PDB file of C-alpha atoms and ligand atoms in Angstrom:
ATOM      1  CA  MET A 788       0.192   0.024  -0.339  1.00  0.00           C
ATOM      2  CA  ASP A 789       1.277   3.232  -0.779  1.00  0.00           C
ATOM      3  CA  TYR A 790       1.628   5.490   2.092  1.00  0.00           C
ATOM      4  CA  TYR A 791       1.845   8.999   0.099  1.00  0.00           C
ATOM      5  CA  SER A 792       0.450  10.507  -3.116  1.00  0.00           C
ATOM      6  CA  SER A 793       1.493   8.637  -6.011  1.00  0.00           C
ATOM      7  CA  LYS A 794       3.013  11.528  -7.325  1.00  0.00           C
ATOM      8  CA  ILE A 795       4.698  11.555  -4.120  1.00  0.00           C
ATOM      9  CA  THR A 796       6.346   8.532  -4.679  1.00  0.00           C
ATOM     10  CA  ALA A 797       7.409   9.035  -8.293  1.00  0.00           C
ATOM     11  CA  LEU A 798       9.155  11.843  -6.675  1.00  0.00           C
ATOM     12  CA  ILE A 799      11.166   9.408  -4.420  1.00  0.00           C
ATOM     13  CA  ASP A 800      11.747   6.839  -6.510  1.00  0.00           C
ATOM     14  CA  GLU A 801      13.635   9.728  -8.911  1.00  0.00           C
ATOM     15  CA  PHE A 802      15.169  10.556  -6.324  1.00  0.00           C
ATOM     16  CA  SER A 803      16.549   7.174  -5.117  1.00  0.00           C
ATOM     17  CA  ARG A 804      17.751   6.662  -8.072  1.00  0.00           C
ATOM     18  CA  LEU A 805      20.211   9.637  -7.919  1.00  0.00           C
ATOM     19  CA  PRO A 806      24.191   8.531  -6.663  1.00  0.00           C
ATOM     20  CA  GLY A 807      24.886   8.716  -3.014  1.00  0.00           C
ATOM     21  CA  ILE A 808      20.945   9.111  -2.017  1.00  0.00           C
ATOM     22  CA  GLY A 809      19.713   6.666   0.051  1.00  0.00           C
ATOM     23  CA  ALA A 810      16.037   5.791   0.457  1.00  0.00           C
ATOM     24  CA  LYS A 811      15.725   7.921   3.503  1.00  0.00           C
ATOM     25  CA  SER A 812      17.090  10.745   2.055  1.00  0.00           C
ATOM     26  CA  ALA A 813      14.752  10.790  -1.391  1.00  0.00           C
ATOM     27  CA  GLN A 814      12.184  11.308   1.221  1.00  0.00           C
ATOM     28  CA  ARG A 815      13.635  14.135   2.749  1.00  0.00           C
ATOM     29  CA  LEU A 816      14.480  16.098  -0.216  1.00  0.00           C
ATOM     30  CA  ALA A 817      10.719  14.483  -1.734  1.00  0.00           C
ATOM     31  CA  PHE A 818       8.969  16.531   1.149  1.00  0.00           C
ATOM     32  CA  HIS A 819      11.704  19.220   0.688  1.00  0.00           C
ATOM     33  CA  VAL A 820      10.744  19.666  -2.750  1.00  0.00           C
ATOM     34  CA  ILE A 821       6.663  19.851  -1.631  1.00  0.00           C
ATOM     35  CA  SER A 822       7.473  22.372   1.003  1.00  0.00           C
ATOM     36  CA  MET A 823       9.290  24.611  -1.780  1.00  0.00           C
ATOM     37  CA  PRO A 824       7.496  27.542  -3.984  1.00  0.00           C
ATOM     38  CA  GLU A 825       6.848  26.575  -6.760  1.00  0.00           C
ATOM     39  CA  GLU A 826       9.118  29.734  -8.387  1.00  0.00           C
ATOM     40  CA  ARG A 827      12.278  27.914  -7.140  1.00  0.00           C
ATOM     41  CA  VAL A 828      10.445  23.734  -8.220  1.00  0.00           C
ATOM     42  CA  ASN A 829      10.556  25.697 -11.575  1.00  0.00           C
ATOM     43  CA  GLY A 830      14.054  26.993 -11.376  1.00  0.00           C
ATOM     44  CA  LEU A 831      15.635  23.392 -10.082  1.00  0.00           C
ATOM     45  CA  ALA A 832      13.333  21.799 -12.994  1.00  0.00           C
ATOM     46  CA  GLN A 833      14.503  24.397 -15.599  1.00  0.00           C
ATOM     47  CA  ALA A 834      18.597  24.549 -14.530  1.00  0.00           C
ATOM     48  CA  LEU A 835      18.843  20.634 -14.699  1.00  0.00           C
ATOM     49  CA  VAL A 836      17.143  19.972 -18.548  1.00  0.00           C
ATOM     50  CA  GLU A 837      19.487  22.751 -19.304  1.00  0.00           C
ATOM     51  CA  ALA A 838      22.664  20.816 -17.675  1.00  0.00           C
ATOM     52  CA  ARG A 839      21.530  17.656 -19.413  1.00  0.00           C
ATOM     53  CA  ARG A 840      20.667  19.433 -22.944  1.00  0.00           C
ATOM     54  CA  GLY A 841      23.654  22.583 -23.162  1.00  0.00           C
ATOM     55  CA  VAL A 842      26.591  20.945 -21.785  1.00  0.00           C
ATOM     56  CA  ARG A 843      28.447  18.955 -24.224  1.00  0.00           C
ATOM     57  CA  TYR A 844      32.886  18.578 -24.041  1.00  0.00           C
ATOM     58  CA  CYS A 845      35.558  20.679 -24.412  1.00  0.00           C
ATOM     59  CA  LYS A 846      36.844  19.938 -27.880  1.00  0.00           C
ATOM     60  CA  GLU A 847      40.703  20.555 -27.124  1.00  0.00           C
ATOM     61  CA  CYS A 848      40.548  18.699 -23.522  1.00  0.00           C
ATOM     62  CA  PHE A 849      37.134  17.550 -23.191  1.00  0.00           C
ATOM     63  CA  THR A 850      36.113  19.300 -19.586  1.00  0.00           C
ATOM     64  CA  LEU A 851      32.087  20.252 -19.498  1.00  0.00           C
ATOM     65  CA  THR A 852      31.611  23.581 -20.966  1.00  0.00           C
ATOM     66  CA  ASP A 853      28.742  25.386 -23.008  1.00  0.00           C
ATOM     67  CA  ASP A 854      30.849  26.071 -24.737  1.00  0.00           C
ATOM     68  CA  GLU A 855      33.079  24.402 -27.937  1.00  0.00           C
ATOM     69  CA  LEU A 856      35.983  25.699 -26.372  1.00  0.00           C
ATOM     70  CA  CYS A 857      36.557  25.401 -21.790  1.00  0.00           C
ATOM     71  CA  PRO A 858      37.280  28.875 -20.770  1.00  0.00           C
ATOM     72  CA  ILE A 859      40.450  27.620 -19.446  1.00  0.00           C
ATOM     73  CA  CYS A 860      41.456  26.188 -22.645  1.00  0.00           C
ATOM     74  CA  ALA A 861      40.009  29.504 -24.742  1.00  0.00           C
ATOM     75  CA  SER A 862      42.360  32.010 -22.603  1.00  0.00           C
ATOM     76  CA  GLU A 863      45.792  32.872 -23.127  1.00  0.00           C
ATOM     77  CA  LYS A 864      46.715  33.699 -20.319  1.00  0.00           C
ATOM     78  CA  ARG A 865      47.524  29.525 -19.318  1.00  0.00           C
ATOM     79  CA  ASP A 866      50.053  27.745 -20.524  1.00  0.00           C
ATOM     80  CA  HIS A 867      49.426  25.105 -22.793  1.00  0.00           C
ATOM     81  CA  GLY A 868      52.476  23.643 -23.591  1.00  0.00           C
ATOM     82  CA  THR A 869      51.765  21.943 -20.140  1.00  0.00           C
ATOM     83  CA  ILE A 870      49.176  19.692 -19.836  1.00  0.00           C
ATOM     84  CA  MET A 871      47.700  17.491 -16.751  1.00  0.00           C
ATOM     85  CA  VAL A 872      45.712  15.005 -16.896  1.00  0.00           C
ATOM     86  CA  VAL A 873      43.021  13.728 -14.396  1.00  0.00           C
ATOM     87  CA  GLU A 874      40.023  11.260 -14.231  1.00  0.00           C
ATOM     88  CA  ASN A 875      37.116  13.995 -14.179  1.00  0.00           C
ATOM     89  CA  THR A 876      36.038  17.422 -14.253  1.00  0.00           C
ATOM     90  CA  ARG A 877      35.584  16.902 -10.693  1.00  0.00           C
ATOM     91  CA  ASP A 878      39.624  16.511 -10.242  1.00  0.00           C
ATOM     92  CA  LEU A 879      40.121  19.249 -12.730  1.00  0.00           C
ATOM     93  CA  ALA A 880      38.003  21.767 -10.573  1.00  0.00           C
ATOM     94  CA  ALA A 881      39.642  20.336  -7.361  1.00  0.00           C
ATOM     95  CA  TYR A 882      42.518  21.992  -8.958  1.00  0.00           C
ATOM     96  CA  GLU A 883      40.786  24.862 -10.644  1.00  0.00           C
ATOM     97  CA  LYS A 884      40.242  26.211  -7.028  1.00  0.00           C
ATOM     98  CA  THR A 885      43.666  26.019  -5.675  1.00  0.00           C
ATOM     99  CA  GLY A 886      44.069  29.196  -8.562  1.00  0.00           C
ATOM    100  CA  ARG A 887      47.503  28.099  -9.067  1.00  0.00           C
ATOM    101  CA  TYR A 888      47.748  25.830 -11.703  1.00  0.00           C
ATOM    102  CA  GLU A 889      48.966  28.041 -15.154  1.00  0.00           C
ATOM    103  CA  GLY A 890      49.008  24.709 -17.901  1.00  0.00           C
ATOM    104  CA  VAL A 891      45.583  23.724 -19.034  1.00  0.00           C
ATOM    105  CA  TYR A 892      44.235  20.256 -18.766  1.00  0.00           C
ATOM    106  CA  HIS A 893      43.386  16.494 -20.650  1.00  0.00           C
ATOM    107  CA  VAL A 894      40.100  14.660 -19.061  1.00  0.00           C
ATOM    108  CA  LEU A 895      40.220  11.520 -19.878  1.00  0.00           C
ATOM    109  CA  HIS A 896      36.600  10.656 -18.405  1.00  0.00           C
ATOM    110  CA  GLY A 897      37.672   7.001 -16.591  1.00  0.00           C
ATOM    111  CA  ALA A 898      40.487   5.403 -15.290  1.00  0.00           C
ATOM    112  CA  ILE A 899      41.846   1.460 -16.717  1.00  0.00           C
ATOM    113  CA  SER A 900      40.540  -0.966 -14.950  1.00  0.00           C
ATOM    114  CA  PRO A 901      40.563  -4.179 -16.114  1.00  0.00           C
ATOM    115  CA  ALA A 902      38.086  -5.272 -13.251  1.00  0.00           C
ATOM    116  CA  LEU A 903      35.333  -3.713 -14.589  1.00  0.00           C
ATOM    117  CA  GLY A 904      36.724  -4.177 -17.966  1.00  0.00           C
ATOM    118  CA  ILE A 905      37.661  -0.244 -18.762  1.00  0.00           C
ATOM    119  CA  GLY A 906      40.211  -0.289 -21.187  1.00  0.00           C
ATOM    120  CA  PRO A 907      42.109   2.348 -22.840  1.00  0.00           C
ATOM    121  CA  ALA A 908      40.333   2.852 -26.071  1.00  0.00           C
ATOM    122  CA  ASP A 909      36.970   3.227 -23.398  1.00  0.00           C
ATOM    123  CA  ILE A 910      38.536   6.931 -22.028  1.00  0.00           C
ATOM    124  CA  ARG A 911      39.543   9.805 -23.880  1.00  0.00           C
ATOM    125  CA  LEU A 912      43.823   9.047 -24.387  1.00  0.00           C
ATOM    126  CA  LYS A 913      44.226   8.519 -27.730  1.00  0.00           C
ATOM    127  CA  GLU A 914      41.807  11.928 -27.540  1.00  0.00           C
ATOM    128  CA  LEU A 915      45.595  13.242 -25.626  1.00  0.00           C
ATOM    129  CA  MET A 916      47.809  11.811 -27.797  1.00  0.00           C
ATOM    130  CA  THR A 917      46.519  13.882 -30.752  1.00  0.00           C
ATOM    131  CA  ARG A 918      47.362  16.426 -28.650  1.00  0.00           C
ATOM    132  CA  LEU A 919      50.705  15.377 -27.977  1.00  0.00           C
ATOM    133  CA  ALA A 920      51.275  16.375 -31.271  1.00  0.00           C
ATOM    134  CA  GLY A 921      51.811  20.031 -31.299  1.00  0.00           C
ATOM    135  CA  ASP A 922      53.819  21.869 -28.865  1.00  0.00           C
ATOM    136  CA  VAL A 923      53.259  20.526 -25.417  1.00  0.00           C
ATOM    137  CA  LYS A 924      56.673  20.072 -22.939  1.00  0.00           C
ATOM    138  CA  GLU A 925      54.769  18.691 -19.879  1.00  0.00           C
ATOM    139  CA  VAL A 926      52.548  16.124 -19.289  1.00  0.00           C
ATOM    140  CA  ILE A 927      51.134  15.891 -15.230  1.00  0.00           C
ATOM    141  CA  ILE A 928      49.632  12.478 -15.022  1.00  0.00           C
ATOM    142  CA  ALA A 929      47.330  13.702 -11.541  1.00  0.00           C
ATOM    143  CA  THR A 930      44.960  10.295 -11.631  1.00  0.00           C
ATOM    144  CA  ASN A 931      43.744   9.177  -8.341  1.00  0.00           C
ATOM    145  CA  SER A 932      45.994   7.126  -6.194  1.00  0.00           C
ATOM    146  CA  SER A 933      43.496   4.609  -6.815  1.00  0.00           C
ATOM    147  CA  LEU A 934      44.460   0.629  -8.011  1.00  0.00           C
ATOM    148  CA  GLU A 935      43.090   1.870 -11.276  1.00  0.00           C
ATOM    149  CA  GLY A 936      44.649   5.340 -11.345  1.00  0.00           C
ATOM    150  CA  GLU A 937      47.682   4.297 -11.541  1.00  0.00           C
ATOM    151  CA  THR A 938      47.734   1.874 -13.965  1.00  0.00           C
ATOM    152  CA  THR A 939      46.272   4.155 -15.856  1.00  0.00           C
ATOM    153  CA  ALA A 940      49.214   6.264 -15.168  1.00  0.00           C
ATOM    154  CA  MET A 941      52.185   3.844 -15.959  1.00  0.00           C
ATOM    155  CA  TYR A 942      50.211   2.913 -19.127  1.00  0.00           C
ATOM    156  CA  LEU A 943      50.163   6.642 -20.005  1.00  0.00           C
ATOM    157  CA  SER A 944      53.683   7.191 -19.239  1.00  0.00           C
ATOM    158  CA  LYS A 945      54.694   4.202 -21.526  1.00  0.00           C
ATOM    159  CA  LEU A 946      52.891   5.716 -23.980  1.00  0.00           C
ATOM    160  CA  ILE A 947      53.766   9.059 -23.576  1.00  0.00           C
ATOM    161  CA  LYS A 948      57.705   8.280 -23.335  1.00  0.00           C
ATOM    162  CA  PRO A 949      58.378   7.386 -26.978  1.00  0.00           C
ATOM    163  CA  THR A 950      57.652  10.977 -27.727  1.00  0.00           C
ATOM    164  CA  GLY A 951      60.431  12.748 -25.912  1.00  0.00           C
ATOM    165  CA  ILE A 952      57.739  14.571 -23.621  1.00  0.00           C
ATOM    166  CA  LEU A 953      58.823  15.357 -19.547  1.00  0.00           C
ATOM    167  CA  VAL A 954      55.863  12.876 -17.853  1.00  0.00           C
ATOM    168  CA  THR A 955      55.929  13.737 -14.282  1.00  0.00           C
ATOM    169  CA  ARG A 956      53.341  12.036 -11.877  1.00  0.00           C
ATOM    170  CA  ILE A 957      51.851  14.139  -8.734  1.00  0.00           C
ATOM    171  CA  ALA A 958      53.564  13.642  -5.567  1.00  0.00           C
ATOM    172  CA  SER A 959      51.801  11.236  -2.867  1.00  0.00           C
ATOM    173  CA  GLY A 960      50.603  13.542  -0.711  1.00  0.00           C
ATOM    174  CA  VAL A 961      47.882  12.323  -2.063  1.00  0.00           C
ATOM    175  CA  PRO A 962      46.245   9.670   0.013  1.00  0.00           C
ATOM    176  CA  VAL A 963      46.504   5.882  -0.900  1.00  0.00           C
ATOM    177  CA  GLY A 964      42.881   5.746  -2.746  1.00  0.00           C
ATOM    178  CA  GLY A 965      42.035   9.429  -2.152  1.00  0.00           C
ATOM    179  CA  ASP A 966      39.777  11.129  -4.805  1.00  0.00           C
ATOM    180  CA  LEU A 967      41.033  14.022  -5.850  1.00  0.00           C
ATOM    181  CA  GLU A 968      38.000  15.996  -5.227  1.00  0.00           C
ATOM    182  CA  TYR A 969      37.818  15.259  -2.045  1.00  0.00           C
ATOM    183  CA  ILE A 970      40.834  16.901  -0.743  1.00  0.00           C
ATOM    184  CA  ASP A 971      42.074  20.082   0.488  1.00  0.00           C
ATOM    185  CA  GLU A 972      43.569  22.369  -1.678  1.00  0.00           C
ATOM    186  CA  VAL A 973      46.834  23.017   0.598  1.00  0.00           C
ATOM    187  CA  THR A 974      47.748  18.987  -0.095  1.00  0.00           C
ATOM    188  CA  LEU A 975      46.638  19.493  -3.390  1.00  0.00           C
ATOM    189  CA  LEU A 976      49.464  22.168  -4.654  1.00  0.00           C
ATOM    190  CA  ARG A 977      51.923  19.816  -2.271  1.00  0.00           C
ATOM    191  CA  ALA A 978      50.965  17.305  -4.623  1.00  0.00           C
ATOM    192  CA  LEU A 979      51.359  19.217  -7.555  1.00  0.00           C
ATOM    193  CA  GLU A 980      54.704  20.716  -6.365  1.00  0.00           C
ATOM    194  CA  GLY A 981      56.255  17.881  -5.122  1.00  0.00           C
ATOM    195  CA  ARG A 982      55.616  15.881  -8.866  1.00  0.00           C
ATOM    196  CA  THR A 983      58.259  13.820 -10.156  1.00  0.00           C
ATOM    197  CA  GLU A 984      59.769  12.569 -13.003  1.00  0.00           C
ATOM    198  CA  LEU A 985      57.936   9.170 -14.589  1.00  0.00           C
TER     199      LEU A 985
HETATM  200 ZN1   ZN S 775      38.888  22.902 -23.231  1.00  0.00          ZN
END
């Protein structure tokens, strides 16, 4: 038997499909939405739809952006000869928040994981190699220090080294298994400054 109106149940269902949202949180969110002024609910719904529809991949670094080129790739102030390789856009955002990294990025959208059947062809590796044909001095590998992140780093370094481009790995100030996005800015900067050549 349904305790709630079928519309509330449908809303709870939708919320509970989101990552990290359990049954209780889904319920709380659904009731919160019902109590919100209609205007704000419309704003939320519109933001959801527009984000899904309008966001695309930067044609250079493959981060999520509104335009053909993201603001970082479009900027002349950035050092386009230094590319930091990250697993996802959230990791890019973590490094951008430090405000101290002047290079550009490459977003892989994942990491190599034989256990999950994710191979080199399933992430944006080919696109990175295409970029390296240009004028690149250094590739900083900033994948997570998880098994997948380390596997990806090793694979990348083997792939890039023959090109003669300097390949570095951020220092292990980043805790093992740690997701970059949860790490404070000081630790991120220390990891970047202490990077070592692979
Ligand atoms: Zn970009």
